[in-house]
Tab-separated table of C-alpha atoms in Angstrom:
chain	number	residue	atom	x	y	z
A	1	MET	CA	-0.347	-0.287	-0.222
A	2	SER	CA	1.195	3.207	-0.856
A	3	GLY	CA	0.369	7.110	-0.239
A	4	THR	CA	-1.175	8.805	2.254
A	5	VAL	CA	-5.072	7.114	3.278
A	6	ARG	CA	-7.722	10.008	3.571
A	7	ARG	CA	-11.013	7.832	3.727
A	8	ILE	CA	-12.122	4.444	3.820
A	9	VAL	CA	-14.332	3.703	0.617
A	10	PHE	CA	-16.893	1.044	0.138
A	11	SER	CA	-17.190	-0.696	-3.510
A	12	GLY	CA	-17.984	-3.588	-4.872
A	13	ASP	CA	-18.820	-4.738	-8.252
A	14	PHE	CA	-20.745	-1.781	-9.499
A	15	LEU	CA	-20.658	-2.726	-13.075
A	16	ARG	CA	-22.559	-5.884	-12.792
A	17	PRO	CA	-25.980	-5.206	-14.719
A	18	SER	CA	-29.476	-7.133	-14.457
A	19	VAL	CA	-30.685	-9.681	-16.550
A	20	ALA	CA	-33.966	-7.795	-17.700
A	21	GLU	CA	-32.568	-4.091	-18.315
A	22	LEU	CA	-29.824	-2.025	-18.183
A	23	ARG	CA	-30.094	-1.629	-14.078
A	24	PRO	CA	-28.052	-2.058	-10.938
A	25	THR	CA	-27.957	-5.361	-9.055
A	26	GLN	CA	-24.915	-5.239	-6.362
A	27	HIS	CA	-25.945	-1.526	-4.728
A	28	GLU	CA	-28.152	-2.783	-2.074
A	29	ASN	CA	-25.263	-5.168	-0.794
A	30	ILE	CA	-22.612	-2.799	-1.252
A	31	ARG	CA	-25.022	-0.016	0.703
A	32	TRP	CA	-25.752	-3.053	3.320
A	33	LEU	CA	-22.367	-3.745	4.160
A	34	ALA	CA	-21.208	0.152	4.559
A	35	GLN	CA	-23.688	0.657	6.772
A	36	LEU	CA	-23.030	-2.400	8.433
A	37	LEU	CA	-19.137	-1.507	8.863
A	38	GLU	CA	-19.096	2.746	8.748
A	39	THR	CA	-19.615	2.666	12.469
A	40	PRO	CA	-17.252	0.572	13.923
A	41	LEU	CA	-14.316	1.887	10.738
A	42	ARG	CA	-14.982	5.235	12.303
A	43	MET	CA	-14.578	4.336	15.708
A	44	ALA	CA	-11.101	2.489	14.973
A	45	THR	CA	-10.155	4.975	12.612
A	46	GLY	CA	-11.621	8.410	12.702
A	47	LEU	CA	-11.935	8.206	9.118
A	48	PRO	CA	-14.514	9.469	7.394
A	49	CYS	CA	-16.685	7.080	4.816
A	50	GLU	CA	-17.824	7.041	1.466
A	51	THR	CA	-19.705	4.525	-0.951
A	52	VAL	CA	-18.675	3.880	-4.740
A	53	HIS	CA	-21.260	2.542	-6.538
A	54	TRP	CA	-24.222	2.783	-8.781
A	55	ASP	CA	-27.283	3.251	-8.379
A	56	ASN	CA	-30.102	4.722	-10.680
A	57	ASN	CA	-31.687	6.569	-7.853
A	58	TRP	CA	-29.896	9.518	-6.815
A	59	LEU	CA	-31.166	10.081	-3.640
A	60	ASN	CA	-28.869	6.839	-2.424
A	61	GLY	CA	-25.868	8.721	-2.771
A	62	ALA	CA	-24.644	7.063	-5.835
A	63	ARG	CA	-21.243	8.195	-7.816
A	64	LEU	CA	-22.540	6.171	-10.743
A	65	ASP	CA	-25.510	5.782	-13.151
A	66	ARG	CA	-27.146	3.756	-16.029
A	67	ASP	CA	-25.472	6.468	-18.538
A	68	THR	CA	-22.019	6.520	-16.653
A	69	VAL	CA	-22.464	2.837	-16.378
A	70	ALA	CA	-23.172	2.467	-20.325
A	71	ALA	CA	-20.364	4.428	-21.230
A	72	ILE	CA	-17.837	2.200	-19.517
A	73	TYR	CA	-18.651	-0.881	-20.893
A	74	GLN	CA	-18.707	1.182	-24.680
A	75	SER	CA	-15.395	2.102	-23.905
A	76	PHE	CA	-14.954	-1.502	-23.861
A	77	TRP	CA	-16.120	-1.712	-27.131
A	78	LEU	CA	-19.129	-3.734	-25.773
A	79	LYS	CA	-23.067	-3.100	-25.385
A	80	PRO	CA	-23.890	-2.813	-22.082
A	81	SER	CA	-25.303	-6.025	-20.987
A	82	ILE	CA	-25.068	-8.839	-18.353
A	83	TRP	CA	-23.585	-11.435	-21.461
A	84	ASN	CA	-20.644	-9.169	-22.136
A	85	TRP	CA	-20.130	-8.491	-18.231
A	86	PRO	CA	-18.067	-11.238	-17.600
A	87	GLN	CA	-15.665	-9.846	-19.827
A	88	VAL	CA	-15.439	-6.982	-17.466
A	89	PHE	CA	-15.517	-8.740	-14.813
A	90	ALA	CA	-12.435	-9.987	-15.517
A	91	ALA	CA	-10.627	-7.462	-16.797
A	92	GLU	CA	-6.741	-6.971	-15.641
A	93	THR	CA	-6.245	-3.814	-17.162
A	94	LEU	CA	-8.915	-0.675	-17.805
A	95	PRO	CA	-9.476	2.168	-20.930
A	96	GLU	CA	-7.488	5.286	-19.962
A	97	ALA	CA	-10.496	7.122	-19.123
A	98	VAL	CA	-12.411	4.309	-17.126
A	99	GLU	CA	-8.731	4.332	-15.368
A	100	ALA	CA	-9.056	7.931	-14.592
A	101	LEU	CA	-12.660	8.038	-13.713
A	102	LEU	CA	-12.167	5.376	-10.987
A	103	LEU	CA	-8.921	7.044	-10.175
A	104	ARG	CA	-10.879	9.978	-8.362
A	105	PHE	CA	-13.101	7.738	-6.768
A	106	PHE	CA	-10.600	5.524	-5.208
A	107	GLU	CA	-7.487	8.019	-4.840
A	108	ASP	CA	-5.911	8.541	-1.044
A	109	SER	CA	-8.325	5.857	0.481
A	110	PHE	CA	-8.692	2.358	1.799
A	111	VAL	CA	-11.434	0.012	0.229
A	112	ILE	CA	-13.712	-2.147	1.909
A	113	GLY	CA	-15.383	-4.674	-0.767
A	114	PHE	CA	-18.167	-6.407	-1.016
A	115	GLU	CA	-17.248	-9.370	-3.171
A	116	LEU	CA	-14.790	-7.207	-5.329
A	117	PRO	CA	-14.756	-8.452	-8.791
A	118	PRO	CA	-11.226	-9.081	-10.399
A	119	TYR	CA	-10.897	-5.247	-12.043
A	120	LEU	CA	-11.363	-4.033	-9.399
A	121	SER	CA	-8.885	-5.164	-7.349
A	122	HIS	CA	-6.562	-5.271	-10.084
A	123	PHE	CA	-7.085	-1.400	-10.526
A	124	LEU	CA	-6.574	-1.399	-6.446
A	125	ARG	CA	-3.315	-3.451	-6.695
A	126	ARG	CA	-2.151	-1.148	-9.537
A	127	HIS	CA	-2.285	2.228	-7.742
A	128	GLY	CA	-1.072	0.994	-4.279
A	129	ILE	CA	-4.163	1.367	-3.000
A	130	GLY	CA	-4.508	-1.271	-0.004
A	131	PHE	CA	-8.171	-3.657	0.596
A	132	ILE	CA	-10.298	-5.499	2.334
A	133	ASP	CA	-12.792	-7.931	0.585
A	134	CYS	CA	-15.624	-9.091	2.588
A	135	SER	CA	-17.135	-11.441	0.871
A	136	LEU	CA	-20.104	-14.006	1.940
A	137	SER	CA	-18.780	-17.411	2.871
A	138	PRO	CA	-19.940	-20.624	1.007
A	139	VAL	CA	-19.883	-22.217	4.562
A	140	ARG	CA	-23.737	-20.822	4.765
A	141	PHE	CA	-24.771	-23.307	7.988
A	142	MET	CA	-23.377	-22.156	11.124
A	143	ASP	CA	-25.654	-20.074	13.645
A	144	ASP	CA	-25.109	-16.831	11.347
A	145	LEU	CA	-23.356	-16.293	8.236
A	146	LEU	CA	-19.800	-16.050	7.905
A	147	PHE	CA	-17.921	-13.800	5.817
A	148	GLU	CA	-14.682	-14.776	4.070
A	149	VAL	CA	-12.368	-12.020	4.613
A	150	SER	CA	-9.471	-11.365	2.088
A	151	SER	CA	-6.581	-8.481	1.479
A	152	SER	CA	-3.729	-8.360	-0.466
A	153	SER	CA	-1.530	-7.389	2.100
A	154	PRO	CA	0.299	-10.455	3.604
A	155	GLU	CA	0.460	-8.467	6.963
A	156	ILE	CA	-3.138	-7.793	6.778
A	157	THR	CA	-3.704	-11.141	5.739
A	158	GLU	CA	-1.741	-12.557	9.135
A	159	ALA	CA	-3.794	-10.139	11.391
A	160	ILE	CA	-7.250	-11.353	10.023
A	161	ARG	CA	-5.979	-14.821	10.647
A	162	GLY	CA	-5.931	-14.490	14.127
A	163	PHE	CA	-10.095	-14.144	13.918
A	164	GLY	CA	-10.732	-17.250	11.764
A	165	VAL	CA	-13.312	-19.561	12.732
A	166	PRO	CA	-11.625	-22.937	13.080
A	167	ASP	CA	-12.468	-25.696	10.501
A	168	ALA	CA	-12.482	-28.136	13.441
A	169	LEU	CA	-15.852	-25.585	14.569
A	170	ILE	CA	-17.571	-25.824	11.197
A	171	ARG	CA	-16.949	-29.829	10.982
A	172	LEU	CA	-18.744	-29.707	14.348
A	173	GLN	CA	-21.661	-27.417	13.415
A	174	ALA	CA	-22.342	-30.318	10.470
A	175	GLY	CA	-22.372	-32.656	13.026
A	176	VAL	CA	-24.695	-31.419	15.258
A	177	LEU	CA	-26.939	-30.019	11.938
A	178	SER	CA	-26.887	-33.557	10.509
A	179	SER	CA	-28.955	-34.992	13.644
A	180	ASN	CA	-31.675	-33.044	12.210
A	181	VAL	CA	-32.757	-36.088	9.794
A	182	ALA	CA	-32.941	-38.451	12.629
A	183	LYS	CA	-36.289	-36.881	14.073
A	184	THR	CA	-37.512	-35.455	10.513
A	185	ASN	CA	-36.723	-36.670	6.942
A	186	PRO	CA	-39.970	-37.993	4.769
A	187	HIS	CA	-38.388	-38.468	1.823
A	188	PRO	CA	-34.527	-39.827	2.500
A	189	PRO	CA	-32.060	-40.588	-0.293
A	190	ARG	CA	-31.754	-44.312	-1.619
A	191	PRO	CA	-28.764	-45.892	-0.803
A	192	ASP	CA	-25.726	-44.979	-2.674
A	193	THR	CA	-26.743	-41.178	-4.060
A	194	LEU	CA	-25.108	-38.725	-5.931
A	195	LEU	CA	-26.694	-35.373	-5.557
A	196	VAL	CA	-27.014	-33.096	-8.592
A	197	ILE	CA	-27.111	-29.185	-7.796
A	198	LEU	CA	-27.616	-26.426	-10.436
A	199	GLN	CA	-27.142	-23.141	-10.266
A	200	THR	CA	-28.289	-19.755	-11.380
A	201	SER	CA	-27.539	-18.509	-14.861
A	202	TYR	CA	-26.017	-15.248	-14.468
A	203	ASP	CA	-23.394	-15.743	-11.755
A	204	LYS	CA	-19.853	-15.053	-11.635
A	205	VAL	CA	-18.949	-18.792	-10.418
A	206	VAL	CA	-20.853	-19.936	-13.710
A	207	ILE	CA	-18.395	-18.097	-15.610
A	208	GLU	CA	-15.713	-19.947	-17.822
A	209	ASN	CA	-13.426	-18.675	-20.408
A	210	GLY	CA	-15.863	-15.122	-20.705
A	211	ARG	CA	-19.292	-16.872	-20.636
A	212	PHE	CA	-21.521	-18.187	-18.859
A	213	VAL	CA	-21.888	-22.179	-18.822
A	214	THR	CA	-24.630	-24.910	-17.402
A	215	ALA	CA	-24.030	-27.844	-16.350
A	216	LEU	CA	-25.053	-29.570	-20.289
A	217	ASP	CA	-21.590	-27.965	-21.091
A	218	HIS	CA	-20.136	-30.622	-18.742
A	219	VAL	CA	-22.437	-33.564	-19.284
A	220	GLU	CA	-19.800	-36.222	-20.323
A	221	ARG	CA	-18.425	-35.482	-17.062
A	222	LEU	CA	-21.476	-35.709	-14.699
A	223	GLU	CA	-21.859	-39.090	-16.273
A	224	GLU	CA	-18.102	-40.269	-15.629
A	225	ILE	CA	-18.769	-39.292	-12.162
A	226	ALA	CA	-22.398	-40.931	-12.170
A	227	GLN	CA	-20.788	-44.261	-12.849
A	228	ASP	CA	-19.439	-44.329	-9.010
A	229	TYR	CA	-22.951	-44.411	-7.704
A	230	THR	CA	-26.104	-46.277	-7.974
A	231	HIS	CA	-28.672	-43.325	-7.909
A	232	VAL	CA	-28.783	-39.880	-8.501
A	233	LEU	CA	-30.990	-37.009	-7.471
A	234	ILE	CA	-31.175	-33.763	-9.128
A	235	LYS	CA	-31.931	-30.308	-7.489
A	236	GLU	CA	-32.760	-27.808	-9.199
A	237	HIS	CA	-31.888	-23.855	-7.540
A	238	PRO	CA	-35.450	-22.548	-5.884
A	239	LEU	CA	-35.040	-19.069	-7.531
A	240	GLU	CA	-34.371	-20.260	-10.964
A	241	PRO	CA	-35.539	-23.524	-11.976
A	242	GLN	CA	-33.984	-24.615	-15.564
A	243	PRO	CA	-36.073	-27.396	-17.013
A	244	GLN	CA	-33.815	-27.724	-20.120
A	245	VAL	CA	-31.046	-28.666	-18.345
A	246	ARG	CA	-32.884	-30.620	-15.650
A	247	ASP	CA	-35.147	-32.487	-18.394
A	248	LYS	CA	-31.519	-33.233	-20.694
A	249	LEU	CA	-29.565	-34.514	-17.351
A	250	LEU	CA	-32.824	-37.211	-15.815
A	251	ARG	CA	-32.427	-38.633	-19.312
A	252	ALA	CA	-28.650	-38.863	-19.402
A	253	LEU	CA	-28.055	-40.159	-15.595
A	254	PRO	CA	-28.849	-43.469	-15.339
A	255	ASN	CA	-31.734	-43.883	-12.111
A	256	ALA	CA	-31.793	-40.325	-11.862
A	257	ALA	CA	-34.645	-38.686	-10.092
A	258	LEU	CA	-35.691	-34.917	-9.114
A	259	SER	CA	-35.469	-33.658	-5.616
A	260	THR	CA	-37.256	-30.636	-3.823
A	261	ASP	CA	-36.065	-31.662	-0.755
A	262	ASN	CA	-34.046	-29.449	1.441
A	263	PHE	CA	-30.443	-29.140	1.081
A	264	TYR	CA	-29.396	-29.709	4.449
A	265	ARG	CA	-31.509	-32.194	5.161
A	266	LEU	CA	-30.317	-34.282	2.301
A	267	VAL	CA	-26.852	-33.802	2.856
A	268	SER	CA	-27.395	-34.739	6.511
A	269	HIS	CA	-28.551	-38.272	5.533
A	270	GLY	CA	-25.840	-41.189	5.127
A	271	ASN	CA	-27.347	-42.438	2.247
A	272	LEU	CA	-25.930	-39.271	0.347
A	273	LYS	CA	-22.650	-40.315	-0.675
A	274	GLY	CA	-21.802	-37.021	-3.316
A	275	VAL	CA	-22.596	-33.288	-4.021
A	276	ALA	CA	-22.097	-32.369	-7.827
A	277	ALA	CA	-22.253	-29.242	-9.121
A	278	LEU	CA	-20.372	-26.687	-11.735
A	279	SER	CA	-19.137	-24.568	-8.785
A	280	SER	CA	-22.000	-24.202	-5.852
A	281	SER	CA	-20.852	-23.689	-2.664
A	282	CYS	CA	-22.776	-26.720	-1.593
A	283	VAL	CA	-19.892	-28.911	-3.019
A	284	LEU	CA	-17.775	-27.154	-0.407
A	285	GLU	CA	-20.350	-27.505	2.421
A	286	GLY	CA	-21.236	-31.406	1.552
A	287	ARG	CA	-17.514	-32.052	2.490
A	288	TYR	CA	-17.905	-30.719	6.062
A	289	PHE	CA	-20.666	-33.578	6.366
A	290	GLY	CA	-18.364	-36.154	5.067
A	291	LYS	CA	-19.596	-36.385	1.365
A	292	GLN	CA	-17.386	-36.869	-1.526
A	293	GLY	CA	-17.184	-33.210	-3.635
A	294	HIS	CA	-17.045	-33.054	-7.105
A	295	TYR	CA	-16.425	-29.721	-9.013
A	296	LEU	CA	-17.573	-30.157	-12.772
A	297	ILE	CA	-15.681	-26.431	-13.679
A	298	PRO	CA	-11.744	-28.034	-14.614
A	299	GLY	CA	-9.831	-26.288	-12.076
A	300	PHE	CA	-12.499	-24.951	-10.167
A	301	SER	CA	-12.013	-24.352	-5.597
A	302	HIS	CA	-13.755	-22.481	-3.177
A	303	ASP	CA	-11.727	-19.971	-3.468
A	304	SER	CA	-11.460	-19.133	-6.533
A	305	PHE	CA	-12.877	-16.006	-6.624
A	306	SER	CA	-11.183	-15.135	-3.812
A	307	VAL	CA	-9.649	-11.235	-4.962
A	308	GLY	CA	-7.227	-11.413	-1.973
A	309	LEU	CA	-4.207	-13.745	-0.919
A	310	GLU	CA	-6.232	-16.009	1.081
A	311	GLY	CA	-10.043	-16.249	2.186
A	312	ILE	CA	-10.287	-16.621	5.638
A	313	ASN	CA	-13.532	-17.603	7.575
A	314	VAL	CA	-14.515	-14.849	10.047
A	315	GLY	CA	-18.026	-14.485	11.902
A	316	ASP	CA	-19.514	-11.420	13.500
A	317	ASP	CA	-15.624	-10.171	14.364
A	318	VAL	CA	-16.096	-7.440	11.671
A	319	ILE	CA	-18.854	-5.632	13.534
A	320	MET	CA	-16.359	-4.924	16.559
A	321	PRO	CA	-14.175	-2.329	16.411
A	322	ASP	CA	-11.264	-4.056	17.469
A	323	PHE	CA	-11.535	-6.471	14.518
A	324	TRP	CA	-10.288	-3.156	12.666
A	325	ARG	CA	-7.700	-1.753	14.711
A	326	ASP	CA	-6.058	-5.246	14.874
A	327	VAL	CA	-6.565	-5.588	10.904
A	328	LEU	CA	-6.077	-2.136	9.835
A	329	ALA	CA	-2.933	-2.200	12.280
A	330	PRO	CA	-0.143	-2.793	9.544
A	331	THR	CA	-1.376	0.116	7.487
A	332	GLY	CA	0.363	2.433	9.363
A	333	LEU	CA	-2.869	4.063	9.990
A	334	GLU	CA	-3.441	6.187	13.373
A	335	LEU	CA	-6.146	4.176	15.227
A	336	THR	CA	-7.828	4.843	18.395
A	337	PRO	CA	-6.901	2.719	21.410
A	338	LYS	CA	-8.512	-1.043	21.693
A	339	ASP	CA	-11.740	-0.642	24.150
A	340	GLY	CA	-12.716	-4.225	23.900
A	341	LEU	CA	-16.194	-3.449	22.890
A	342	ARG	CA	-18.149	-6.538	21.429
A	343	LEU	CA	-21.997	-6.677	20.713
A	344	PRO	CA	-23.856	-9.850	22.295
A	345	ALA	CA	-23.872	-12.652	19.443
A	346	LYS	CA	-27.377	-13.073	17.872
A	347	PRO	CA	-27.822	-15.863	15.969
A	348	ASN	CA	-29.390	-15.013	12.140
A	349	ARG	CA	-28.312	-11.185	12.354
A	350	PHE	CA	-26.783	-10.886	9.244
A	351	ARG	CA	-29.411	-13.943	7.450
A	352	GLN	CA	-31.814	-11.423	8.447
A	353	GLN	CA	-30.250	-8.133	7.407
A	354	LEU	CA	-29.653	-9.365	3.858
A	355	ARG	CA	-33.036	-11.804	3.894
A	356	SER	CA	-31.033	-14.896	2.499
A	357	ALA	CA	-30.704	-17.937	4.364
A	358	TRP	CA	-30.033	-20.225	1.493
A	359	GLY	CA	-32.446	-22.835	3.145
A	360	TYR	CA	-31.140	-23.223	6.573
A	361	ASN	CA	-34.262	-21.618	7.633
A	362	GLN	CA	-36.164	-24.612	6.559
A	363	ILE	CA	-34.170	-26.593	9.777
A	364	ASP	CA	-33.915	-23.877	11.648
A	365	THR	CA	-35.455	-20.867	12.013
A	366	ASP	CA	-39.217	-21.916	10.162
A	367	ILE	CA	-39.686	-24.540	13.070
A	368	PRO	CA	-40.865	-22.665	16.161
A	369	VAL	CA	-42.550	-20.336	13.495
A	370	GLN	CA	-44.659	-23.890	12.442
A	371	TRP	CA	-45.691	-24.378	16.048
A	372	ALA	CA	-46.466	-20.543	16.607
A	373	ASN	CA	-48.942	-20.854	13.811
A	374	ALA	CA	-49.932	-24.842	14.645
């Protein structure tokens, strides 16, 4: 990191458009992270905090609007659309005018990102601008969501490691969670079953060689994997069914059937032996339950999109000022003294704020609600 840091800037993938039209998709996530972390960061550093994001509603403090984003895509000689976003997403260099624009946004800052894209992390490194990325961890079955925190600085990475959630603790939680199937499991998988997870169409993790792919692009690999199992269950993404993919896989894979059961209920059962997907977090999660994991995209691993040196699972330490005092100490910033302030632990704090539970709610918070409504 070089230069003087005069401000904290929150940002993320502000160039990712929606499928339907040219409108933002990450503005709410960036603003959520900014509002979540602004107070502890101000307490730790005393620095002003700003946000760089695309929001067509100027009342939300946007720094970019539809026309600006369209102009950025056009500077790449691309039409602004979700179909061309993968090329911008992975860009190692930027057009001169875009470089100058981003420098005005980020110079003299330290950046805190929500799932920083490669084009932005490359830019920050070029200009010696330090950053910490806070992506949502692929492990989503703890008492609350975890962050996968990373940085380009080895010293900051080492400081973050001191707050890491131990892998053994995650395995312990998986063991306790798996007891759910003993009491309620109306549709258990058949013995020696492979679970195939289908994913949404326009996520960064389904980009391969600059384009979006589906399981059909790797059906031969999936057929090869399925040969080691007796039965196959296919589970569609609840937010985006893909009947064309589903139906072809049902015909291609032997002894295949469709499942709508909860992922954690399925993966907790002893009859289920493996989990396969293009790149889904379910593959990594399944391994904590003792299942064989199969990524279909060649070379993919759970940290493939970590923009820092190492992604480290961190819990609610991120909302405590002392966390930021410790991890920012290597930057040379003038920091306030540690005070030991800590909010009491609260299950599902981040899940509730993000309105996202990835199916965990079905085996946890939904149960008392069902009791109350009985």
